[in-house]
PDB file of C-alpha atoms in Angstrom:
ATOM      1  CA  MET X   7     152.617  23.152  66.322  1.00 89.00           C
ATOM      2  CA  TRP X   8     149.036  21.919  66.098  1.00 94.00           C
ATOM      3  CA  TYR X   9     146.080  21.707  68.471  1.00 96.00           C
ATOM      4  CA  LEU X  10     144.443  18.618  69.916  1.00 95.00           C
ATOM      5  CA  ALA X  11     141.256  19.427  71.813  1.00 93.00           C
ATOM      6  CA  ASP X  12     142.521  23.014  72.208  1.00 90.00           C
ATOM      7  CA  LYS X  13     145.906  21.915  73.605  1.00 94.00           C
ATOM      8  CA  PRO X  14     149.010  22.922  71.637  1.00 96.00           C
ATOM      9  CA  LEU X  15     151.246  19.990  70.692  1.00 97.00           C
ATOM     10  CA  THR X  16     154.550  19.696  68.841  1.00 96.00           C
ATOM     11  CA  SER X  17     154.340  16.006  67.881  1.00 97.00           C
ATOM     12  CA  ARG X  18     151.758  14.231  65.734  1.00 97.00           C
ATOM     13  CA  LEU X  19     152.610  10.864  67.268  1.00 97.00           C
ATOM     14  CA  LEU X  20     150.546   9.537  70.187  1.00 97.00           C
ATOM     15  CA  LEU X  21     151.998   6.516  71.978  1.00 96.00           C
ATOM     16  CA  GLY X  22     150.627   3.711  74.132  1.00 94.00           C
ATOM     17  CA  THR X  23     152.321   2.451  77.277  1.00 92.00           C
ATOM     18  CA  ALA X  24     151.398  -1.265  77.317  1.00 90.00           C
ATOM     19  CA  GLY X  25     153.388  -4.377  76.444  1.00 90.00           C
ATOM     20  CA  TYR X  26     156.957  -3.106  76.761  1.00 93.00           C
ATOM     21  CA  PRO X  27     159.695  -5.501  77.937  1.00 93.00           C
ATOM     22  CA  SER X  28     160.386  -3.287  80.945  1.00 92.00           C
ATOM     23  CA  LEU X  29     159.386  -0.029  82.546  1.00 92.00           C
ATOM     24  CA  GLU X  30     162.786   1.444  81.693  1.00 93.00           C
ATOM     25  CA  ILE X  31     162.422   0.607  78.000  1.00 95.00           C
ATOM     26  CA  MET X  32     158.928   2.085  77.963  1.00 94.00           C
ATOM     27  CA  THR X  33     160.241   5.306  79.497  1.00 95.00           C
ATOM     28  CA  ASP X  34     163.116   5.566  77.033  1.00 96.00           C
ATOM     29  CA  ALA X  35     160.800   4.827  74.082  1.00 96.00           C
ATOM     30  CA  VAL X  36     158.342   7.537  75.089  1.00 96.00           C
ATOM     31  CA  ARG X  37     161.155  10.053  75.310  1.00 96.00           C
ATOM     32  CA  ALA X  38     162.706   8.943  72.013  1.00 97.00           C
ATOM     33  CA  SER X  39     159.344   9.300  70.270  1.00 96.00           C
ATOM     34  CA  LYS X  40     159.070  12.962  71.320  1.00 96.00           C
ATOM     35  CA  THR X  41     155.359  12.405  71.840  1.00 97.00           C
ATOM     36  CA  ASN X  42     153.238  14.843  73.825  1.00 96.00           C
ATOM     37  CA  VAL X  43     150.417  12.350  74.497  1.00 96.00           C
ATOM     38  CA  ILE X  44     150.518   8.875  76.038  1.00 95.00           C
ATOM     39  CA  THR X  45     147.620   6.503  76.617  1.00 94.00           C
ATOM     40  CA  VAL X  46     147.045   4.454  79.748  1.00 92.00           C
ATOM     41  CA  SER X  47     144.409   1.877  80.667  1.00 87.00           C
ATOM     42  CA  LEU X  48     142.700   1.366  84.004  1.00 78.00           C
ATOM     43  CA  LYS X  49     141.497  -2.171  83.244  1.00 67.00           C
ATOM     44  CA  ARG X  50     144.810  -3.651  82.128  1.00 57.00           C
ATOM     45  CA  GLN X  51     147.551  -4.518  84.609  1.00 46.00           C
ATOM     46  CA  MET X  52     151.298  -4.319  84.193  1.00 43.00           C
ATOM     47  CA  PRO X  53     153.237  -7.628  84.557  1.00 44.00           C
ATOM     48  CA  CYS X  54     153.361  -8.830  88.146  1.00 47.00           C
ATOM     49  CA  ASP X  55     157.097  -8.142  88.473  1.00 44.00           C
ATOM     50  CA  MET X  56     156.506  -4.428  88.043  1.00 50.00           C
ATOM     51  CA  ASP X  57     155.410  -2.299  90.936  1.00 58.00           C
ATOM     52  CA  GLY X  58     152.089  -0.628  90.193  1.00 62.00           C
ATOM     53  CA  ASP X  59     152.879   2.538  92.123  1.00 74.00           C
ATOM     54  CA  LEU X  60     156.194   2.869  90.329  1.00 83.00           C
ATOM     55  CA  PHE X  61     154.422   2.595  86.975  1.00 83.00           C
ATOM     56  CA  TRP X  62     152.006   5.427  87.758  1.00 82.00           C
ATOM     57  CA  GLN X  63     154.781   7.585  89.168  1.00 84.00           C
ATOM     58  CA  THR X  64     156.799   7.029  86.004  1.00 86.00           C
ATOM     59  CA  ILE X  65     153.816   7.928  83.801  1.00 85.00           C
ATOM     60  CA  GLN X  66     153.393  11.194  85.663  1.00 84.00           C
ATOM     61  CA  SER X  67     157.109  11.996  85.414  1.00 86.00           C
ATOM     62  CA  LEU X  68     157.130  11.826  81.605  1.00 90.00           C
ATOM     63  CA  ASP X  69     155.554  15.281  81.338  1.00 88.00           C
ATOM     64  CA  CYS X  70     153.053  14.195  78.675  1.00 94.00           C
ATOM     65  CA  ASN X  71     149.343  14.739  78.327  1.00 94.00           C
ATOM     66  CA  ILE X  72     147.653  11.593  79.591  1.00 94.00           C
ATOM     67  CA  LEU X  73     144.878  10.061  77.516  1.00 95.00           C
ATOM     68  CA  PRO X  74     143.121   7.409  79.627  1.00 94.00           C
ATOM     69  CA  ASN X  75     141.415   4.673  77.629  1.00 94.00           C
ATOM     70  CA  THR X  76     138.577   2.256  78.285  1.00 94.00           C
ATOM     71  CA  ALA X  77     140.365  -0.775  76.818  1.00 90.00           C
ATOM     72  CA  GLY X  78     138.679  -4.046  77.720  1.00 89.00           C
ATOM     73  CA  CYS X  79     135.154  -2.641  77.942  1.00 93.00           C
ATOM     74  CA  ARG X  80     132.418  -4.580  76.143  1.00 94.00           C
ATOM     75  CA  ASP X  81     129.392  -2.354  76.706  1.00 95.00           C
ATOM     76  CA  ALA X  82     128.529   1.309  76.987  1.00 96.00           C
ATOM     77  CA  GLN X  83     127.805   1.369  80.708  1.00 95.00           C
ATOM     78  CA  THR X  84     131.130  -0.237  81.648  1.00 95.00           C
ATOM     79  CA  ALA X  85     132.968   2.216  79.403  1.00 95.00           C
ATOM     80  CA  ILE X  86     131.130   5.173  80.944  1.00 96.00           C
ATOM     81  CA  THR X  87     131.963   4.010  84.477  1.00 95.00           C
ATOM     82  CA  THR X  88     135.606   3.485  83.537  1.00 94.00           C
ATOM     83  CA  ALA X  89     135.789   6.959  81.998  1.00 95.00           C
ATOM     84  CA  GLU X  90     134.412   8.526  85.185  1.00 95.00           C
ATOM     85  CA  MET X  91     137.049   6.685  87.237  1.00 93.00           C
ATOM     86  CA  ALA X  92     139.777   7.875  84.872  1.00 92.00           C
ATOM     87  CA  ARG X  93     138.627  11.496  85.138  1.00 93.00           C
ATOM     88  CA  GLU X  94     138.784  11.268  88.908  1.00 91.00           C
ATOM     89  CA  LEU X  95     142.195   9.605  88.939  1.00 87.00           C
ATOM     90  CA  PHE X  96     143.990  11.639  86.267  1.00 88.00           C
ATOM     91  CA  GLN X  97     142.097  14.920  86.606  1.00 90.00           C
ATOM     92  CA  THR X  98     141.405  15.098  82.871  1.00 93.00           C
ATOM     93  CA  SER X  99     138.260  15.143  80.783  1.00 95.00           C
ATOM     94  CA  TRP X 100     140.045  13.372  77.926  1.00 96.00           C
ATOM     95  CA  VAL X 101     139.087   9.760  77.301  1.00 96.00           C
ATOM     96  CA  LYS X 102     139.914   7.357  74.500  1.00 97.00           C
ATOM     97  CA  LEU X 103     136.642   5.500  74.208  1.00 96.00           C
ATOM     98  CA  GLU X 104     136.936   1.809  73.348  1.00 95.00           C
ATOM     99  CA  VAL X 105     133.899  -0.492  73.332  1.00 95.00           C
ATOM    100  CA  ILE X 106     134.844  -3.806  71.736  1.00 93.00           C
ATOM    101  CA  GLY X 107     132.179  -5.853  69.963  1.00 90.00           C
ATOM    102  CA  ASP X 108     134.136  -8.828  68.620  1.00 88.00           C
ATOM    103  CA  ASP X 109     136.803 -10.789  70.470  1.00 87.00           C
ATOM    104  CA  TYR X 110     138.437 -12.119  67.297  1.00 86.00           C
ATOM    105  CA  SER X 111     138.972  -8.873  65.370  1.00 85.00           C
ATOM    106  CA  LEU X 112     138.662  -6.498  68.362  1.00 87.00           C
ATOM    107  CA  GLN X 113     136.356  -4.448  66.176  1.00 91.00           C
ATOM    108  CA  PRO X 114     134.418  -1.726  67.998  1.00 93.00           C
ATOM    109  CA  ASP X 115     130.723  -2.232  68.670  1.00 94.00           C
ATOM    110  CA  PRO X 116     129.243   0.707  66.725  1.00 94.00           C
ATOM    111  CA  PHE X 117     125.945   0.751  68.652  1.00 96.00           C
ATOM    112  CA  GLU X 118     127.427   0.657  72.153  1.00 96.00           C
ATOM    113  CA  LEU X 119     130.199   3.040  71.087  1.00 97.00           C
ATOM    114  CA  LEU X 120     127.743   5.654  69.842  1.00 97.00           C
ATOM    115  CA  HIS X 121     125.630   5.312  72.992  1.00 96.00           C
ATOM    116  CA  ALA X 122     128.651   5.729  75.268  1.00 97.00           C
ATOM    117  CA  ALA X 123     130.050   8.638  73.251  1.00 97.00           C
ATOM    118  CA  ALA X 124     126.790  10.576  73.353  1.00 97.00           C
ATOM    119  CA  GLU X 125     126.480  10.120  77.119  1.00 97.00           C
ATOM    120  CA  LEU X 126     130.089  11.042  77.856  1.00 97.00           C
ATOM    121  CA  VAL X 127     129.864  14.190  75.737  1.00 97.00           C
ATOM    122  CA  LYS X 128     126.825  15.201  77.795  1.00 97.00           C
ATOM    123  CA  ARG X 129     128.896  14.664  80.946  1.00 97.00           C
ATOM    124  CA  GLY X 130     131.581  17.055  79.753  1.00 96.00           C
ATOM    125  CA  PHE X 131     134.192  14.624  78.412  1.00 97.00           C
ATOM    126  CA  GLU X 132     136.408  15.237  75.408  1.00 97.00           C
ATOM    127  CA  VAL X 133     135.747  11.898  73.738  1.00 97.00           C
ATOM    128  CA  PHE X 134     138.305  10.251  71.453  1.00 97.00           C
ATOM    129  CA  PRO X 135     136.264   7.343  70.035  1.00 97.00           C
ATOM    130  CA  TYR X 136     138.134   4.350  68.631  1.00 97.00           C
ATOM    131  CA  CYS X 137     136.046   3.367  65.619  1.00 96.00           C
ATOM    132  CA  THR X 138     136.177   1.731  62.206  1.00 94.00           C
ATOM    133  CA  ASP X 139     136.558   3.683  58.980  1.00 94.00           C
ATOM    134  CA  ASP X 140     132.796   3.556  58.327  1.00 95.00           C
ATOM    135  CA  LEU X 141     131.709   6.997  57.120  1.00 96.00           C
ATOM    136  CA  VAL X 142     128.168   6.823  58.505  1.00 97.00           C
ATOM    137  CA  LEU X 143     129.330   5.790  61.984  1.00 97.00           C
ATOM    138  CA  CYS X 144     131.944   8.529  61.998  1.00 97.00           C
ATOM    139  CA  GLN X 145     129.371  11.121  60.966  1.00 97.00           C
ATOM    140  CA  ARG X 146     127.018   9.993  63.757  1.00 97.00           C
ATOM    141  CA  LEU X 147     129.838  10.318  66.290  1.00 98.00           C
ATOM    142  CA  VAL X 148     130.494  13.861  65.092  1.00 97.00           C
ATOM    143  CA  ASP X 149     126.771  14.628  65.251  1.00 97.00           C
ATOM    144  CA  CYS X 150     126.652  13.603  68.927  1.00 95.00           C
ATOM    145  CA  GLY X 151     129.469  16.012  69.789  1.00 96.00           C
ATOM    146  CA  CYS X 152     132.800  14.259  69.140  1.00 97.00           C
ATOM    147  CA  ARG X 153     135.410  16.684  67.801  1.00 96.00           C
ATOM    148  CA  ILE X 154     138.030  13.959  67.401  1.00 97.00           C
ATOM    149  CA  LEU X 155     137.763  10.540  65.757  1.00 98.00           C
ATOM    150  CA  MET X 156     140.159   7.602  65.880  1.00 97.00           C
ATOM    151  CA  PRO X 157     139.397   5.272  62.956  1.00 97.00           C
ATOM    152  CA  TRP X 158     141.470   2.130  62.553  1.00 95.00           C
ATOM    153  CA  ALA X 159     143.815   1.355  59.672  1.00 94.00           C
ATOM    154  CA  ALA X 160     143.561  -2.385  60.413  1.00 92.00           C
ATOM    155  CA  PRO X 161     142.632  -4.561  63.426  1.00 90.00           C
ATOM    156  CA  ILE X 162     144.431  -3.811  66.692  1.00 88.00           C
ATOM    157  CA  GLY X 163     147.909  -5.314  66.865  1.00 88.00           C
ATOM    158  CA  SER X 164     147.808  -6.729  63.330  1.00 90.00           C
ATOM    159  CA  GLY X 165     150.517  -4.452  61.935  1.00 89.00           C
ATOM    160  CA  LYS X 166     148.929  -4.690  58.479  1.00 92.00           C
ATOM    161  CA  GLY X 167     148.852  -0.967  57.831  1.00 91.00           C
ATOM    162  CA  LEU X 168     146.288   0.760  55.628  1.00 92.00           C
ATOM    163  CA  LEU X 169     143.848  -1.950  54.514  1.00 93.00           C
ATOM    164  CA  ASN X 170     141.388   0.527  53.008  1.00 93.00           C
ATOM    165  CA  PRO X 171     143.096   3.761  51.959  1.00 94.00           C
ATOM    166  CA  PHE X 172     140.001   4.774  49.980  1.00 95.00           C
ATOM    167  CA  ALA X 173     137.835   4.747  53.115  1.00 95.00           C
ATOM    168  CA  LEU X 174     140.385   6.810  55.033  1.00 96.00           C
ATOM    169  CA  GLU X 175     140.701   9.306  52.176  1.00 95.00           C
ATOM    170  CA  THR X 176     136.912   9.582  52.098  1.00 96.00           C
ATOM    171  CA  LEU X 177     136.792  10.359  55.823  1.00 97.00           C
ATOM    172  CA  ARG X 178     139.376  13.106  55.400  1.00 96.00           C
ATOM    173  CA  GLN X 179     137.487  14.653  52.490  1.00 96.00           C
ATOM    174  CA  ARG X 180     134.027  14.426  54.051  1.00 97.00           C
ATOM    175  CA  LEU X 181     135.037  15.528  57.562  1.00 97.00           C
ATOM    176  CA  PRO X 182     137.488  18.365  56.875  1.00 95.00           C
ATOM    177  CA  ASP X 183     136.942  20.131  60.208  1.00 95.00           C
ATOM    178  CA  VAL X 184     137.258  17.055  62.431  1.00 97.00           C
ATOM    179  CA  THR X 185     140.535  16.023  64.035  1.00 97.00           C
ATOM    180  CA  LEU X 186     141.284  12.571  62.596  1.00 98.00           C
ATOM    181  CA  ILE X 187     143.832  10.296  64.254  1.00 98.00           C
ATOM    182  CA  VAL X 188     144.414   6.810  62.871  1.00 97.00           C
ATOM    183  CA  ASP X 189     144.563   4.292  65.694  1.00 93.00           C
ATOM    184  CA  ALA X 190     145.290   0.561  65.394  1.00 91.00           C
ATOM    185  CA  GLY X 191     146.870  -1.633  62.743  1.00 91.00           C
ATOM    186  CA  ILE X 192     150.029   0.399  62.174  1.00 95.00           C
ATOM    187  CA  GLY X 193     153.083  -1.854  61.927  1.00 95.00           C
ATOM    188  CA  LYS X 194     155.967   0.201  60.594  1.00 96.00           C
ATOM    189  CA  PRO X 195     157.010   3.842  60.179  1.00 97.00           C
ATOM    190  CA  SER X 196     156.097   3.916  56.485  1.00 96.00           C
ATOM    191  CA  HIS X 197     152.472   3.187  57.454  1.00 97.00           C
ATOM    192  CA  ALA X 198     152.448   6.230  59.728  1.00 97.00           C
ATOM    193  CA  SER X 199     154.013   8.387  57.045  1.00 97.00           C
ATOM    194  CA  CYS X 200     151.369   7.322  54.509  1.00 96.00           C
ATOM    195  CA  ILE X 201     148.594   8.230  56.938  1.00 97.00           C
ATOM    196  CA  LEU X 202     150.003  11.716  57.489  1.00 97.00           C
ATOM    197  CA  GLU X 203     150.418  12.104  53.726  1.00 97.00           C
ATOM    198  CA  LEU X 204     146.637  11.599  53.408  1.00 96.00           C
ATOM    199  CA  GLY X 205     146.101  14.669  55.566  1.00 96.00           C
ATOM    200  CA  PHE X 206     145.288  12.949  58.846  1.00 97.00           C
ATOM    201  CA  ASP X 207     146.215  14.960  61.899  1.00 97.00           C
ATOM    202  CA  ALA X 208     148.132  12.292  63.805  1.00 97.00           C
ATOM    203  CA  VAL X 209     148.608   8.585  64.478  1.00 97.00           C
ATOM    204  CA  LEU X 210     148.309   6.607  67.692  1.00 97.00           C
ATOM    205  CA  LEU X 211     150.177   3.335  68.074  1.00 95.00           C
ATOM    206  CA  ASN X 212     151.501   0.970  70.699  1.00 95.00           C
ATOM    207  CA  SER X 213     152.394  -2.535  69.490  1.00 94.00           C
ATOM    208  CA  ALA X 214     154.491  -1.297  66.560  1.00 96.00           C
ATOM    209  CA  VAL X 215     156.949   0.126  69.077  1.00 97.00           C
ATOM    210  CA  ALA X 216     156.454  -2.083  72.146  1.00 95.00           C
ATOM    211  CA  SER X 217     156.669  -5.354  70.163  1.00 94.00           C
ATOM    212  CA  SER X 218     159.662  -4.392  68.041  1.00 96.00           C
ATOM    213  CA  ILE X 219     163.114  -5.808  68.715  1.00 96.00           C
ATOM    214  CA  TYR X 220     164.477  -2.407  69.728  1.00 97.00           C
ATOM    215  CA  PRO X 221     161.537  -0.294  70.962  1.00 97.00           C
ATOM    216  CA  VAL X 222     163.559   2.847  71.649  1.00 97.00           C
ATOM    217  CA  THR X 223     165.036   2.898  68.138  1.00 97.00           C
ATOM    218  CA  MET X 224     161.625   2.160  66.621  1.00 97.00           C
ATOM    219  CA  ALA X 225     160.038   4.991  68.593  1.00 97.00           C
ATOM    220  CA  GLU X 226     162.604   7.380  67.174  1.00 97.00           C
ATOM    221  CA  ALA X 227     161.920   6.057  63.661  1.00 97.00           C
ATOM    222  CA  PHE X 228     158.198   6.757  64.050  1.00 97.00           C
ATOM    223  CA  SER X 229     159.007  10.243  65.275  1.00 97.00           C
ATOM    224  CA  HIS X 230     160.798  10.953  61.991  1.00 97.00           C
ATOM    225  CA  ALA X 231     158.080   9.234  59.924  1.00 97.00           C
ATOM    226  CA  VAL X 232     155.234  11.452  61.103  1.00 97.00           C
ATOM    227  CA  ILE X 233     157.297  14.563  60.441  1.00 97.00           C
ATOM    228  CA  ALA X 234     158.072  13.383  56.908  1.00 97.00           C
ATOM    229  CA  GLY X 235     154.464  12.458  56.196  1.00 97.00           C
ATOM    230  CA  ARG X 236     153.042  15.746  57.397  1.00 97.00           C
ATOM    231  CA  SER X 237     155.689  17.755  55.554  1.00 97.00           C
ATOM    232  CA  ALA X 238     154.850  15.893  52.340  1.00 96.00           C
ATOM    233  CA  PHE X 239     151.141  16.618  52.768  1.00 96.00           C
ATOM    234  CA  GLU X 240     151.759  20.304  53.362  1.00 96.00           C
ATOM    235  CA  ALA X 241     154.153  20.483  50.403  1.00 96.00           C
ATOM    236  CA  GLY X 242     151.470  19.164  48.057  1.00 94.00           C
ATOM    237  CA  ILE X 243     151.939  15.665  46.655  1.00 89.00           C
ATOM    238  CA  MET X 244     151.951  15.360  42.864  1.00 87.00           C
ATOM    239  CA  PRO X 245     148.871  13.713  41.315  1.00 86.00           C
ATOM    240  CA  GLU X 246     149.088  10.100  40.177  1.00 83.00           C
ATOM    241  CA  ARG X 247     148.975   9.456  36.430  1.00 83.00           C
ATOM    242  CA  ILE X 248     148.184   6.384  34.357  1.00 85.00           C
ATOM    243  CA  THR X 249     150.808   7.232  31.716  1.00 84.00           C
ATOM    244  CA  ALA X 250     154.452   8.181  31.811  1.00 82.00           C
ATOM    245  CA  GLN X 251     155.343  11.830  31.577  1.00 76.00           C
ATOM    246  CA  SER X 252     158.884  13.112  31.294  1.00 73.00           C
ATOM    247  CA  CYS X 253     159.842  15.903  33.628  1.00 72.00           C
ATOM    248  CA  THR X 254     162.498  17.148  31.199  1.00 70.00           C
ATOM    249  CA  PRO X 255     161.269  19.030  28.066  1.00 67.00           C
ATOM    250  CA  LEU X 256     162.435  17.338  24.855  1.00 62.00           C
ATOM    251  CA  ILE X 257     163.169  18.768  21.396  1.00 62.00           C
ATOM    252  CA  ASP X 258     163.409  16.772  18.203  1.00 60.00           C
ATOM    253  CA  THR X 259     167.013  17.643  17.377  1.00 57.00           C
ATOM    254  CA  PRO X 260     169.886  18.376  19.757  1.00 60.00           C
ATOM    255  CA  PHE X 261     170.945  22.015  19.484  1.00 57.00           C
ATOM    256  CA  TRP X 262     174.433  21.151  18.293  1.00 56.00           C
ATOM    257  CA  HIS X 263     172.980  19.338  15.248  1.00 54.00           C
ATOM    258  CA  GLN X 264     170.699  22.101  14.165  1.00 55.00           C
ATOM    259  CA  GLU X 265     171.560  23.818  10.865  1.00 59.00           C
ATOM    260  CA  ILE X 266     172.673  27.401  11.081  1.00 58.00           C
ATOM    261  CA  ALA X 267     170.181  29.709   9.423  1.00 58.00           C
ATOM    262  CA  LEU X 268     171.713  31.892   6.702  1.00 56.00           C
TER     263      LEU X 268
END
């Protein structure tokens, strides 16, 4: 068990709810993942053949903590307004804050993000800012009151995994008391396991499951991956070496060839 914004959770996998082939598959994937937290967006719509009311009813029936997000927002004021709507609708102060600054890479706008985060913290929100792995930006977000950060591993939906492990390791070392959740760029379970091995608290993903051939099976695979990664971190991973080192002690002469002392 671990705590996210003072709430006890049993899973270190957070899962998105967009882009699944059907509502039924999404529901089965969420359950197979064993996640305690799912994200939903107010600005994005489900495909037209799905009933909106049925979608929201299904979300509520999953018995997960809901993390509304401000996906699609391009400036601080729009993100703040969206967060206020989400708090009213879902009766939660949690918000995954997204303020996109570039349409090609979907990279967050650091200036608008920091502005929105500071204002939302003042308004009593528990802000989960989606950010890059830039140490200075992350420190500024912490300074304005964010207890949780969501740095990317790679651009949203790219599936490239950890593009800059050094930057992520630096964040973990420099911000030891901050809850760090890698969000975006994860493509396969081994990526998630590597992130947990670095000491990050959790991972959040969507496309890696929703865009797979068998989303339910993939969700289950990610569930196992985060457990393995966290267990490895807690067990203490051996240090890397630049030379070979045998794990079996060697002696010059096998014991059965040694001369008997008289």
